[in-house]
Amino acid sequence: MGHSVDKNQPLAPRILPVTQAATNRIDRLIREMSLAEKLGQLTMTTAGYTVTGPVLAGDSTDSIRAGTVGSLLNLFGAGHVRELQRLAVEESRLGIPLLFGFDVVHGYRTIFPIPLGEAAAFEPDLWALTAREAAKEATAAGLAMTFAPMLDVARDPRWGRSAEGPGEDPWVGMRMADAKVRGFQGDDLAAPIAMAAVAKHYCAYGAATAGRDYASADISERTLREVYLPPFAAAVTAGVSSVMPAFNDLAGIPMTANAALIKGWLRRRLGFNGVIVSDYNAVAELIRHGIAADLAQASALALNAGVDIDMMGGAYRQGLPIALDRGWVAAADIDEAVRRVLTLKSKLGLFDDPYRRGAEPESDEAIGIRRRLARAAAARSLVLLKNDANALPLPGGVRVALIGPLADAPGDMRGPWPAAAESDADVTVVAGLKAALGEGQVLHASGVDITGDSVAGVPHAVELCGQAHAIVLCVGESQAMSGEAASRAHPHLPGRQRYLAESVFERARALGKPVIVILFSGRPLIVPWLIERADATIAAWFPGSEAGNGIADVLTGRVSPSGRTPVTWARSLGQVPLYYAARPTGRPADPDDKYTSKYLDSPNDPLFAFGHGLTYGRFVLSNLRLSKETLLESETLAVRVDVANHGPRMAEETVFLFTHDKLASVARPALELKGFGKIKLHPGQSGTVTLPLNGADLRFLGLDLEPVFEPGEVEILVGPCADRSKLLATTVHLAPAARP
């Protein structure tokens, strides 16, 4: 379980020290730099290996020699990095090293589950460990910065970038922020295996209108502070090196020019002193947003808002000299931005040894350890949504008909940010099941493509059902349907996959054979018909390089599934946005009263609640108790609950701690997550889960949007998910501190 952080309070950042010698060096460099060289330090261009936006850059070699480029993205490989670093250090006038960045979002060559899948594990130690291993692998290729973690709370499955973040809950986002920053950066940012983390996308990018990427967000100040800002506050507390503003505007102010949130909230209130790096071409796009007439005005707006590095727009190099002449920016502000960039390079150890990353190749042993971690992470990310009649795990000696377009789709196993992965290293479901069950025990047919209209392969796929004991149906999205620029107005099964699934269900029912659905996606799909007809369903997300082995481990029972969905699954798109932490209404749904909050054509309830997930055990929770009945703001109480495994197999249960403030000056959500814990039990075994709860965690933003601790009764609710009918409940009394 992650440690407690009050999401409503400004948090003191962990300050990474800069020596006096380093400060003196930075001061000297700033004095010696020309304006063009200063703007070079504020410019990041792409090397063209991977395109994440408009192609704007050509050969950067001359610019590196001239000192007019300070950072590069999308270049990797120790040899390539070393050569360009040599140009900067040995052939530029001032010898300032380059900063090399890359989107190491969920792995570099070894790809771990997408962040939404990792969030399903509810395991901060795992989140930190996969980030640590990704950093080791990426720094061995010469990289020093990753554009991760993505901390956007997302409550709309239409938004493709849901795949990259922690899900719908800000408390989970805070835990993930802390874990990922620690994992990427380690204890010493100058270490050869450490890389600077970039918390993105600040802020409210996940609230894009209608789930349409890059679109405007317009939310209340309360929602901004309660839901979207807390993960970034946690990242700052963890010592994150950099923050990236979002592409979108927030209530008419593009985040790249949002001085109130960058200089005001982030720098002054949270105390963040690191680098602000724009998203790809975002400074220049202030013109399209309609708040800048030209690059000079766009660059002035961004710099004055606090953006230090202009990624790929060329706006700072072209626009800031004009803005400076016009008096729109101050030379001192340019110098301060340069100072922050040089300070980060110093903290990374680039001045002391610019070639430290990528100097030594990784050992086979290190790579093997990483692959084993990827396999374990894949298995732990899987969520068993349904398991009727114990269709899973598969019995010994079973022959399986493995059907569907995602059964043998190595590239799609990686998800939307495959970084530098190589396709021959990905383990497909076919390969994983054959390794687990035996070559002759797996019959395979794709049936249809992920997209497209052809159903020519469906008869053969259906025929295989008669030759097997069980059918495993692998359907869902392609990796290109999630991530950036991958919004979907209809997040259903694409192509003719529904026709394939219905054909398989019909044949399996006639044969009396179970159908297990493995559903791949970067978001909750709207597929109630599929889950209803399946005997068992697993949400696999995109599990990464070891997808097939991780899935086989769960299907065969080698590993009991333990994942829990970090997002609420809707029954229909009309319910969206749907999330567990909604506020109560004055007219709660009542089937006997027309004038209550409900649909005419759908239940209010989700298909699966936040935190839903089954195991191969059967857990019963009892005896919820508190270490004290009254709690002061400065105190901590222990919430304890007994857990028993009445099932036939060893399994791991996840226990969630929710609260509800029953009477407050501001209406509070029906449930608020305050903690989670895990317990692994053998059949017939019992144990106790203890969850700490700080009084400070029960503060909320009052009428003036400042934190308050109000005396009164607060419900304490503990259970397996955010379904109130499955939660045990008691109350604690919040008491004011005694007057001195």
XYZ file of C-alpha atoms in Angstrom:
740
model
C 0.000 0.000 0.000
C 1.247 3.494 -0.853
C 1.965 6.032 1.841
C -0.541 8.725 2.630
C -0.422 12.158 0.996
C -3.051 14.811 1.551
C -4.281 15.638 -1.935
C -5.674 19.008 -0.881
C -2.553 20.518 0.661
C 0.450 22.141 -1.004
C 3.264 19.630 -0.637
C 6.915 20.268 0.135
C 9.042 18.968 -2.747
C 12.130 16.850 -2.249
C 14.845 19.289 -3.351
C 17.715 17.698 -5.246
C 20.928 19.502 -4.231
C 23.092 21.512 -6.604
C 26.675 22.055 -5.503
C 28.226 25.493 -5.327
C 30.691 24.476 -8.040
C 27.797 23.540 -10.321
C 26.059 26.838 -9.565
C 29.226 28.757 -10.393
C 29.598 26.888 -13.671
C 25.998 27.637 -14.635
C 26.442 31.327 -13.770
C 29.568 31.490 -15.929
C 27.916 29.795 -18.884
C 24.928 32.146 -18.786
C 27.259 35.160 -18.756
C 29.184 33.828 -21.749
C 26.213 32.703 -23.860
C 24.877 34.657 -26.796
C 21.128 35.068 -27.153
C 21.112 32.399 -29.877
C 22.926 29.958 -27.570
C 20.536 30.687 -24.719
C 17.550 30.036 -26.951
C 19.271 26.844 -28.097
C 19.165 25.568 -24.521
C 15.439 26.309 -24.542
C 14.903 24.335 -27.769
C 14.270 20.611 -28.166
C 14.129 19.107 -31.651
C 13.446 15.615 -32.924
C 15.967 13.344 -34.535
C 13.183 11.842 -36.629
C 13.374 8.253 -35.356
C 9.841 8.393 -34.033
C 7.246 10.966 -35.011
C 4.800 12.112 -32.343
C 3.472 15.098 -34.218
C 4.089 17.203 -37.322
C 7.454 16.553 -38.959
C 9.314 19.811 -38.519
C 12.992 18.980 -38.056
C 15.710 18.226 -40.522
C 19.401 17.582 -39.908
C 20.269 19.021 -36.500
C 24.042 18.527 -36.804
C 24.874 22.118 -37.707
C 22.574 23.433 -34.991
C 24.306 21.253 -32.405
C 27.713 22.580 -33.439
C 26.370 26.120 -33.295
C 24.943 25.552 -29.813
C 21.433 26.426 -30.947
C 19.877 23.101 -29.940
C 20.058 22.005 -26.327
C 17.952 18.856 -26.311
C 16.937 16.086 -28.695
C 14.069 13.653 -28.593
C 13.441 10.413 -30.461
C 17.102 9.520 -30.883
C 18.250 6.331 -29.217
C 21.059 3.834 -29.353
C 24.284 4.355 -27.412
C 26.418 4.857 -30.527
C 24.138 7.445 -32.114
C 23.688 9.311 -28.848
C 27.408 9.313 -28.145
C 28.277 10.787 -31.541
C 25.815 13.664 -31.260
C 26.849 14.257 -27.677
C 30.455 14.448 -28.896
C 29.469 17.152 -31.389
C 27.907 19.209 -28.598
C 30.677 18.729 -26.059
C 33.712 18.858 -28.337
C 32.687 20.980 -31.320
C 30.316 23.626 -29.972
C 31.740 26.870 -28.600
C 30.734 26.336 -24.968
C 30.679 22.540 -24.882
C 27.298 22.267 -23.179
C 26.050 18.650 -23.277
C 22.803 17.667 -24.918
C 19.787 16.254 -23.105
C 18.303 13.199 -24.878
C 14.631 12.409 -24.255
C 12.271 9.675 -25.399
C 8.763 8.401 -24.678
C 9.686 5.531 -22.375
C 6.101 5.327 -21.158
C 5.837 1.650 -20.210
C 9.172 0.239 -21.262
C 12.002 0.768 -23.703
C 12.822 -2.504 -25.493
C 11.169 -4.689 -22.893
C 7.573 -3.470 -22.855
C 5.554 -3.744 -19.671
C 1.738 -3.549 -19.521
C 0.265 -0.192 -20.463
C -0.047 2.099 -17.418
C -3.810 1.537 -17.218
C -3.088 -2.201 -17.065
C -0.388 -1.704 -14.463
C -2.786 0.432 -12.453
C -5.058 -2.624 -12.344
C -2.433 -4.389 -10.248
C -2.899 -1.802 -7.456
C 0.712 -2.383 -6.480
C 2.941 0.692 -6.083
C 6.057 -1.419 -5.578
C 5.477 -3.045 -8.968
C 4.894 0.359 -10.594
C 8.215 1.606 -9.227
C 10.056 -1.569 -10.201
C 8.936 -1.553 -13.842
C 9.905 2.124 -14.122
C 13.309 1.335 -12.597
C 13.900 -1.461 -15.126
C 12.710 0.712 -18.016
C 15.156 3.392 -16.890
C 18.037 0.920 -16.767
C 17.290 -0.272 -20.284
C 16.763 3.222 -21.702
C 19.857 4.737 -20.097
C 21.918 1.871 -21.520
C 20.903 3.332 -24.894
C 22.145 6.777 -23.875
C 18.830 8.368 -22.903
C 18.537 10.735 -19.934
C 14.878 11.861 -19.926
C 11.552 10.084 -20.286
C 8.285 11.830 -21.118
C 6.496 9.899 -18.382
C 4.634 9.318 -16.158
C 1.322 10.405 -17.612
C -0.870 11.356 -14.663
C -4.093 12.401 -16.364
C -7.165 11.191 -14.502
C -9.495 9.839 -17.207
C -13.220 9.162 -16.868
C -14.231 8.991 -20.526
C -13.410 5.753 -22.411
C -13.659 7.570 -25.722
C -10.343 9.271 -24.933
C -7.558 7.088 -26.288
C -4.925 8.356 -23.891
C -6.766 6.676 -21.039
C -4.385 3.809 -21.817
C -1.381 5.809 -20.619
C -2.566 6.821 -17.184
C -3.737 5.636 -13.759
C -7.477 5.456 -14.453
C -10.309 7.430 -12.915
C -9.167 8.013 -9.345
C -6.873 10.836 -8.155
C -5.700 8.872 -5.093
C -4.459 6.082 -7.381
C -2.909 8.749 -9.595
C -1.004 10.104 -6.604
C 0.351 6.677 -5.702
C 1.378 6.056 -9.303
C 3.024 9.481 -9.556
C 5.145 8.773 -6.508
C 6.077 5.246 -7.617
C 6.958 6.108 -11.199
C 9.025 9.171 -10.333
C 10.984 7.163 -7.773
C 11.395 4.318 -10.241
C 12.638 6.400 -13.157
C 14.861 8.754 -11.169
C 16.120 6.572 -8.336
C 17.895 8.084 -5.356
C 20.646 9.756 -7.393
C 19.684 11.505 -10.617
C 23.325 11.570 -11.703
C 23.598 7.765 -11.624
C 24.176 6.117 -15.018
C 20.880 4.201 -14.664
C 18.749 7.207 -13.661
C 16.678 9.346 -15.993
C 14.707 12.516 -15.472
C 10.963 11.918 -15.266
C 8.468 14.312 -16.866
C 5.027 14.449 -15.246
C 2.423 15.023 -17.942
C 0.024 16.401 -19.079
C -0.526 19.310 -16.742
C -3.521 19.685 -16.333
C -7.050 18.293 -16.960
C -6.091 16.802 -20.327
C -8.236 13.784 -19.416
C -11.294 16.046 -19.303
C -11.158 16.722 -23.055
C -14.608 17.548 -24.430
C -16.419 14.399 -25.654
C -13.227 12.395 -25.187
C -11.736 14.002 -28.296
C -7.967 14.280 -28.056
C -6.528 17.813 -27.991
C -10.025 19.296 -27.466
C -10.866 21.967 -24.903
C -11.517 21.110 -21.264
C -13.936 23.144 -19.190
C -14.330 22.046 -15.598
C -14.994 23.710 -12.265
C -12.203 25.008 -10.089
C -13.266 22.480 -7.435
C -12.991 19.560 -9.845
C -9.618 20.811 -11.047
C -8.256 20.949 -7.514
C -9.881 17.793 -6.176
C -9.431 15.479 -9.155
C -6.857 16.631 -11.691
C -4.165 18.488 -9.715
C -3.407 16.000 -6.881
C -1.344 13.515 -8.959
C 0.909 16.358 -10.105
C 1.311 17.551 -6.529
C 2.412 14.032 -5.607
C 4.918 14.012 -8.468
C 6.406 17.282 -7.235
C 6.681 15.866 -3.732
C 8.499 12.838 -5.140
C 11.061 15.169 -6.724
C 10.025 14.987 -10.367
C 12.544 16.745 -12.630
C 10.167 18.174 -15.189
C 6.523 18.837 -15.939
C 4.862 19.008 -19.368
C 1.786 21.200 -19.907
C -1.088 19.641 -21.816
C -2.045 20.435 -25.401
C -5.556 21.478 -24.437
C -6.935 24.750 -23.218
C -8.617 24.870 -19.850
C -11.645 27.152 -19.859
C -10.197 29.143 -22.752
C -6.575 29.350 -21.582
C -4.212 26.901 -23.340
C -2.112 25.140 -20.744
C 1.090 26.097 -22.568
C 0.256 29.718 -21.729
C -1.451 29.186 -18.367
C 0.618 31.344 -16.035
C -1.834 30.915 -13.149
C -1.385 27.152 -13.077
C 2.295 26.978 -14.055
C 3.842 29.925 -12.232
C 1.085 30.278 -9.671
C 0.043 26.790 -8.586
C 2.991 24.678 -9.708
C 5.919 26.938 -8.909
C 4.742 29.209 -6.101
C 2.230 27.032 -4.271
C 3.821 23.610 -4.770
C 7.391 24.895 -4.825
C 8.353 23.167 -8.077
C 11.747 24.428 -9.256
C 12.370 22.035 -12.145
C 12.025 22.333 -15.906
C 8.764 22.948 -17.752
C 8.928 21.386 -21.216
C 6.193 21.994 -23.770
C 4.476 19.186 -25.610
C 5.270 18.615 -29.275
C 4.819 21.909 -31.211
C 2.500 23.211 -28.478
C 4.055 26.689 -28.263
C 3.541 27.351 -31.967
C 0.015 25.949 -31.699
C -0.964 28.872 -29.487
C -1.557 30.592 -32.827
C -4.174 27.997 -33.778
C -5.705 28.273 -30.327
C -6.427 31.865 -31.270
C -4.524 33.642 -28.501
C -1.331 34.495 -30.434
C -0.984 36.286 -33.770
C 2.496 34.982 -34.592
C 5.464 33.050 -33.183
C 6.729 36.110 -31.346
C 3.512 36.460 -29.389
C 3.196 32.694 -28.901
C 6.738 32.416 -27.561
C 6.209 35.390 -25.248
C 3.025 33.911 -23.826
C 4.678 30.547 -23.190
C 7.865 31.927 -21.641
C 5.941 34.347 -19.425
C 3.729 31.477 -18.303
C 6.841 29.585 -17.197
C 7.592 27.177 -20.078
C 11.360 26.608 -20.250
C 11.795 24.286 -23.245
C 10.004 24.629 -26.576
C 9.634 21.146 -28.033
C 9.736 21.109 -31.814
C 7.903 24.299 -32.725
C 10.961 26.453 -33.354
C 8.958 29.196 -31.695
C 11.553 30.213 -29.134
C 14.453 30.416 -31.586
C 12.389 32.351 -34.117
C 9.959 34.262 -31.917
C 11.750 35.224 -28.719
C 14.292 37.584 -30.347
C 11.371 39.544 -31.802
C 9.448 39.382 -28.529
C 12.524 40.630 -26.693
C 12.871 43.585 -29.066
C 9.200 44.418 -28.604
C 9.517 44.344 -24.820
C 7.123 41.387 -24.423
C 9.659 39.311 -22.515
C 12.535 40.168 -20.200
C 16.110 39.014 -20.736
C 16.175 37.982 -17.064
C 13.291 35.559 -17.636
C 15.161 33.949 -20.530
C 18.205 33.604 -18.276
C 16.120 31.971 -15.532
C 14.709 29.436 -17.977
C 18.232 28.673 -19.215
C 19.366 28.294 -15.611
C 16.690 25.683 -14.920
C 17.675 23.699 -18.021
C 21.376 23.803 -17.172
C 20.604 22.879 -13.574
C 18.765 19.769 -14.731
C 21.688 18.810 -16.955
C 23.976 19.292 -13.980
C 21.803 17.129 -11.715
C 21.878 14.422 -14.390
C 25.665 14.488 -14.226
C 25.996 15.485 -17.868
C 28.612 18.161 -17.238
C 30.787 15.804 -15.196
C 30.536 12.897 -17.651
C 28.292 13.425 -20.693
C 28.869 9.842 -21.860
C 27.968 8.036 -18.621
C 24.670 6.728 -19.981
C 25.220 4.010 -22.551
C 28.861 3.480 -21.630
C 28.335 -0.163 -20.664
C 26.169 -2.757 -22.474
C 23.681 -4.683 -20.387
C 24.367 -8.251 -19.365
C 22.237 -11.191 -20.470
C 21.400 -11.747 -16.813
C 19.976 -8.236 -16.465
C 17.864 -8.691 -19.574
C 16.586 -12.027 -18.291
C 15.571 -10.524 -14.958
C 13.695 -7.792 -16.817
C 11.809 -10.280 -18.982
C 10.743 -12.234 -15.910
C 9.458 -9.021 -14.354
C 7.543 -8.245 -17.561
C 5.907 -11.674 -17.370
C 4.903 -11.211 -13.746
C 3.611 -7.693 -14.455
C 1.564 -8.974 -17.386
C -0.094 -11.612 -15.210
C -0.753 -9.155 -12.381
C -2.355 -6.628 -14.728
C -5.037 -9.050 -15.920
C -8.522 -8.572 -14.496
C -10.832 -11.573 -14.311
C -14.146 -9.852 -14.928
C -16.301 -12.969 -14.979
C -15.855 -16.680 -14.244
C -19.107 -18.622 -14.341
C -19.087 -22.288 -13.301
C -15.332 -22.054 -12.687
C -14.560 -22.037 -16.397
C -11.073 -20.942 -15.332
C -8.470 -22.086 -14.650
C -8.264 -24.531 -17.519
C -7.995 -28.160 -16.423
C -4.894 -30.232 -17.103
C -4.692 -31.950 -20.480
C -7.138 -29.537 -22.069
C -7.127 -28.889 -25.809
C -7.930 -25.297 -26.673
C -9.353 -23.675 -29.782
C -7.596 -20.327 -29.773
C -9.616 -18.001 -31.986
C -9.548 -14.328 -32.866
C -7.400 -11.667 -34.506
C -5.484 -10.860 -31.326
C -4.357 -14.416 -30.613
C -1.309 -13.994 -32.834
C -0.706 -10.234 -32.923
C 2.741 -9.496 -31.483
C 2.765 -5.766 -32.209
C -0.621 -5.252 -30.623
C 0.526 -6.804 -27.363
C 2.803 -3.783 -26.789
C 0.164 -1.084 -26.686
C 0.402 2.470 -27.997
C 3.941 3.378 -26.846
C 6.219 0.525 -27.957
C 9.321 2.756 -27.744
C 12.253 0.785 -29.200
C 10.683 -2.680 -28.942
C 11.423 -5.277 -31.591
C 8.576 -7.477 -32.825
C 10.494 -10.745 -32.647
C 10.772 -10.306 -28.876
C 7.006 -10.227 -28.228
C 5.299 -13.356 -26.904
C 1.874 -13.846 -28.460
C -1.044 -15.688 -26.874
C -0.511 -18.544 -29.328
C 3.126 -18.872 -28.319
C 2.371 -18.572 -24.611
C -0.388 -21.190 -24.611
C 1.596 -23.626 -26.743
C 4.497 -23.325 -24.333
C 2.155 -23.938 -21.379
C -0.133 -26.637 -22.796
C 1.931 -28.257 -25.516
C 2.161 -27.638 -29.257
C -0.590 -30.098 -30.179
C -3.013 -28.825 -27.531
C -3.597 -25.447 -29.163
C -5.625 -25.115 -32.376
C -5.457 -21.623 -33.825
C -7.490 -19.563 -36.291
C -7.829 -15.792 -36.544
C -11.307 -15.890 -38.078
C -11.294 -12.177 -38.965
C -8.918 -9.231 -38.909
C -9.147 -6.623 -36.164
C -10.632 -4.246 -38.707
C -12.035 -4.901 -42.169
C -15.169 -6.533 -43.507
C -14.028 -9.994 -44.564
C -15.521 -12.972 -42.695
C -14.058 -15.608 -44.963
C -12.109 -17.157 -42.098
C -15.043 -17.522 -39.713
C -16.212 -21.021 -40.858
C -12.777 -22.530 -40.213
C -12.566 -20.843 -36.810
C -15.991 -22.177 -35.858
C -15.024 -25.653 -37.062
C -12.130 -25.743 -34.592
C -14.584 -25.439 -31.705
C -15.631 -29.044 -32.287
C -12.064 -30.277 -31.959
C -11.316 -28.682 -28.574
C -12.404 -28.935 -24.957
C -12.569 -25.148 -24.481
C -12.530 -22.054 -26.672
C -10.350 -19.036 -25.945
C -11.536 -16.019 -27.938
C -9.025 -13.172 -28.313
C -10.752 -9.981 -29.449
C -10.537 -6.230 -28.929
C -8.708 -3.187 -30.230
C -5.448 -2.879 -32.088
C -2.673 -1.000 -30.327
C -3.140 1.889 -32.773
C -6.693 2.401 -31.470
C -5.380 3.619 -28.107
C -2.951 6.317 -27.115
C -2.457 9.741 -28.635
C -4.788 10.812 -31.449
C -6.834 7.633 -30.933
C -10.206 8.801 -29.676
C -13.127 6.522 -30.532
C -16.724 7.700 -30.706
C -17.803 4.054 -30.642
C -15.562 2.097 -28.257
C -17.008 -1.270 -29.271
C -15.385 -4.261 -30.980
C -14.099 -2.965 -34.329
C -14.456 -4.679 -37.698
C -16.379 -7.976 -37.895
C -15.252 -9.269 -34.531
C -18.790 -9.292 -33.180
C -19.873 -11.552 -36.009
C -16.981 -13.892 -35.224
C -17.786 -13.902 -31.500
C -21.481 -14.564 -32.007
C -20.696 -17.399 -34.415
C -18.342 -18.956 -31.868
C -20.837 -18.544 -29.018
C -23.569 -20.223 -31.066
C -21.366 -23.179 -31.951
C -19.967 -23.534 -28.420
C -23.435 -23.509 -26.890
C -24.527 -26.289 -29.227
C -21.453 -28.305 -28.240
C -21.722 -27.521 -24.536
C -18.206 -26.103 -24.387
C -17.011 -23.057 -22.434
C -15.869 -19.854 -24.118
C -13.218 -17.763 -22.385
C -12.885 -14.224 -23.777
C -9.553 -12.395 -23.588
C -10.353 -8.755 -24.248
C -7.504 -6.496 -25.378
C -7.922 -2.726 -25.184
C -6.527 0.523 -23.859
C -9.859 1.505 -22.324
C -13.022 -0.135 -20.997
C -14.910 -1.268 -24.088
C -18.696 -1.080 -24.285
C -19.384 -4.786 -24.804
C -22.042 -5.990 -22.330
C -23.372 -8.527 -24.860
C -19.917 -10.137 -25.114
C -19.404 -10.462 -21.393
C -22.947 -11.710 -20.838
C -22.481 -14.606 -23.285
C -18.952 -15.568 -22.261
C -18.346 -18.159 -19.567
C -15.291 -16.235 -18.429
C -13.837 -12.872 -19.421
C -10.417 -11.375 -18.793
C -9.594 -7.708 -19.362
C -6.039 -8.048 -20.652
C -5.455 -4.410 -21.666
C -2.179 -4.515 -23.661
C 0.099 -6.672 -21.484
C 3.481 -6.024 -23.134
C 6.395 -8.106 -24.351
C 5.510 -11.126 -22.204
C 1.775 -10.947 -22.909
C 1.357 -14.549 -24.036
C 3.229 -16.044 -21.116
C 1.457 -13.864 -18.554
C -1.934 -14.783 -20.001
C -1.029 -18.482 -20.102
C 0.054 -18.317 -16.450
C -3.408 -17.093 -15.454
C -5.415 -19.338 -17.801
C -3.662 -22.477 -16.544
C -3.832 -21.500 -12.874
C -0.091 -21.134 -12.416
C -0.967 -17.628 -11.231
C -4.275 -16.668 -9.645
C -5.622 -13.457 -11.203
C -5.409 -10.500 -8.832
C -6.002 -7.414 -11.010
C -8.816 -4.976 -10.303
C -10.211 -2.547 -12.825
C -8.971 1.008 -12.114
C -11.876 2.416 -14.115
C -15.619 1.906 -13.991
C -16.985 -0.139 -16.922
C -20.149 1.310 -18.413
C -23.015 -0.714 -19.845
C -23.635 1.835 -22.569
C -21.905 4.872 -23.975
C -24.843 7.002 -22.814
C -23.694 6.535 -19.194
C -20.337 8.210 -19.868
C -18.737 9.843 -17.958
C -19.300 7.211 -15.284
C -17.137 6.987 -12.165
C -17.599 5.733 -8.634
C -16.806 8.996 -6.799
C -19.869 10.915 -7.988
C -21.659 13.177 -5.533
C -25.090 12.179 -4.236
C -28.147 13.852 -5.666
C -31.173 15.233 -3.843
C -33.257 12.844 -5.914
C -31.505 9.465 -5.895
C -32.784 6.873 -8.345
C -36.099 5.345 -7.335
C -37.813 2.939 -9.763
C -41.197 3.907 -8.335
C -40.697 7.650 -8.733
C -40.432 9.179 -12.190
C -38.802 12.356 -10.956
C -35.516 10.863 -9.765
C -32.057 10.673 -11.278
C -32.193 7.731 -13.687
C -32.397 6.750 -17.336
C -35.547 5.656 -19.110
C -33.643 3.066 -21.137
C -30.725 1.880 -19.002
C -29.846 1.084 -15.407
C -27.710 3.621 -13.573
C -25.364 0.938 -12.305
C -22.144 0.176 -14.175
C -21.387 -3.135 -15.765
C -18.379 -3.436 -13.449
C -17.604 -1.182 -10.496
C -14.250 0.449 -9.907
C -12.042 -2.159 -8.233
C -13.944 -5.153 -9.602
C -11.929 -8.283 -10.205
C -12.193 -11.980 -9.368
C -9.616 -14.507 -8.200
C -9.389 -18.289 -8.083
C -10.101 -18.099 -4.360
C -13.324 -17.112 -2.615
C -12.784 -14.428 -0.029
C -15.040 -13.391 2.815
C -14.420 -10.195 4.782
C -15.616 -9.764 8.365
C -15.046 -8.016 11.678
C -14.337 -4.499 10.456
C -12.930 -2.515 13.359
C -11.107 0.706 14.130
C -8.277 1.318 16.565
C -10.110 4.388 17.890
C -13.633 5.754 17.721
C -12.621 9.419 17.639
C -9.993 10.896 15.352
C -8.153 14.205 15.499
C -6.696 15.838 12.405
C -3.167 15.121 13.621
C -3.805 11.459 14.458
C -3.775 8.170 12.575
C -6.126 5.276 13.128
C -5.773 1.668 12.029
C -8.635 0.155 10.035
C -8.614 -3.633 10.386
C -10.648 -6.288 8.650
C -10.421 -10.075 8.765
C -10.172 -11.946 5.472
C -10.765 -15.672 4.916
C -10.211 -17.717 1.767
C -13.082 -20.205 1.461
C -12.100 -21.153 -2.071
C -10.214 -24.179 -3.425
C -6.989 -22.359 -4.417
C -4.408 -20.027 -3.008
C -5.184 -16.503 -4.150
C -4.587 -12.853 -3.377
C -7.329 -10.472 -2.345
C -7.253 -6.690 -2.726
C -9.034 -4.752 0.006
C -10.078 -1.144 -0.610
C -10.631 1.522 2.034
C -13.259 4.130 1.180
C -14.730 6.948 3.229
C -17.863 9.060 3.027
C -18.383 12.288 4.930
C -22.095 12.090 5.666
C -22.651 15.736 6.593
C -20.336 18.496 5.414
C -20.397 22.113 4.330
C -19.745 20.918 0.767
C -21.428 17.782 -0.576
C -18.848 15.003 -0.635
C -18.606 12.108 -3.121
C -20.556 8.984 -2.263
C -17.232 7.169 -1.863
C -13.632 8.397 -1.710
C -10.663 6.032 -1.942
C -8.210 6.411 0.941
C -6.160 3.227 0.741
C -5.805 -0.341 -0.430
C -4.008 -3.432 0.764
C -3.434 -7.023 -0.316
C -3.374 -10.399 1.375
C -2.427 -13.798 -0.043
C -4.111 -16.801 1.561
C -4.139 -20.567 1.081
C -7.493 -22.407 1.025
C -9.048 -22.336 4.472
C -6.562 -19.751 5.712
C -7.503 -16.448 7.384
C -5.647 -13.225 8.029
C -6.073 -9.562 8.847
C -5.538 -6.552 6.603
C -4.586 -3.337 8.386
C -5.029 -0.030 6.579
C -3.810 3.250 8.116
C -6.010 6.321 7.859
C -4.686 9.764 8.765
C -6.971 12.422 10.109
C -5.390 14.803 7.610
C -6.619 12.532 4.799
C -10.181 13.434 5.798
C -9.775 17.100 5.040
C -11.540 18.445 1.982
C -11.765 21.727 0.124
C -14.266 23.943 1.847
C -16.452 26.721 0.527
C -13.384 28.887 -0.125
C -11.528 25.973 -1.822
C -9.062 25.780 1.043
C -8.574 22.572 3.077
C -10.836 22.144 6.101
C -11.205 19.455 8.763
C -14.809 19.448 9.912
C -15.968 17.618 13.043
C -18.682 15.015 12.552
C -19.331 11.430 11.541
C -17.458 9.848 8.635
C -18.287 6.441 7.253
C -15.423 3.973 6.931
C -16.133 1.401 4.231
C -13.957 -1.587 3.379
C -14.364 -4.212 0.696
C -13.395 -5.647 -2.696
C -14.632 -2.814 -4.943
C -16.646 0.400 -5.071
C -19.991 -1.439 -4.987
C -21.643 -0.342 -1.735
C -23.540 -3.611 -1.468
C -20.208 -5.427 -1.060
C -18.667 -3.096 1.524
C -18.494 -3.429 5.285
C -19.122 -0.141 7.044
C -18.617 1.580 10.366
C -18.143 5.200 11.462
C -15.500 7.328 13.078
C -16.092 10.622 14.828
C -13.896 13.520 13.732
C -13.117 15.796 16.643
C -11.589 19.283 16.684
C -8.222 19.754 18.324
C -8.346 20.846 21.931
C -7.801 24.559 22.487
C -4.449 25.361 24.134
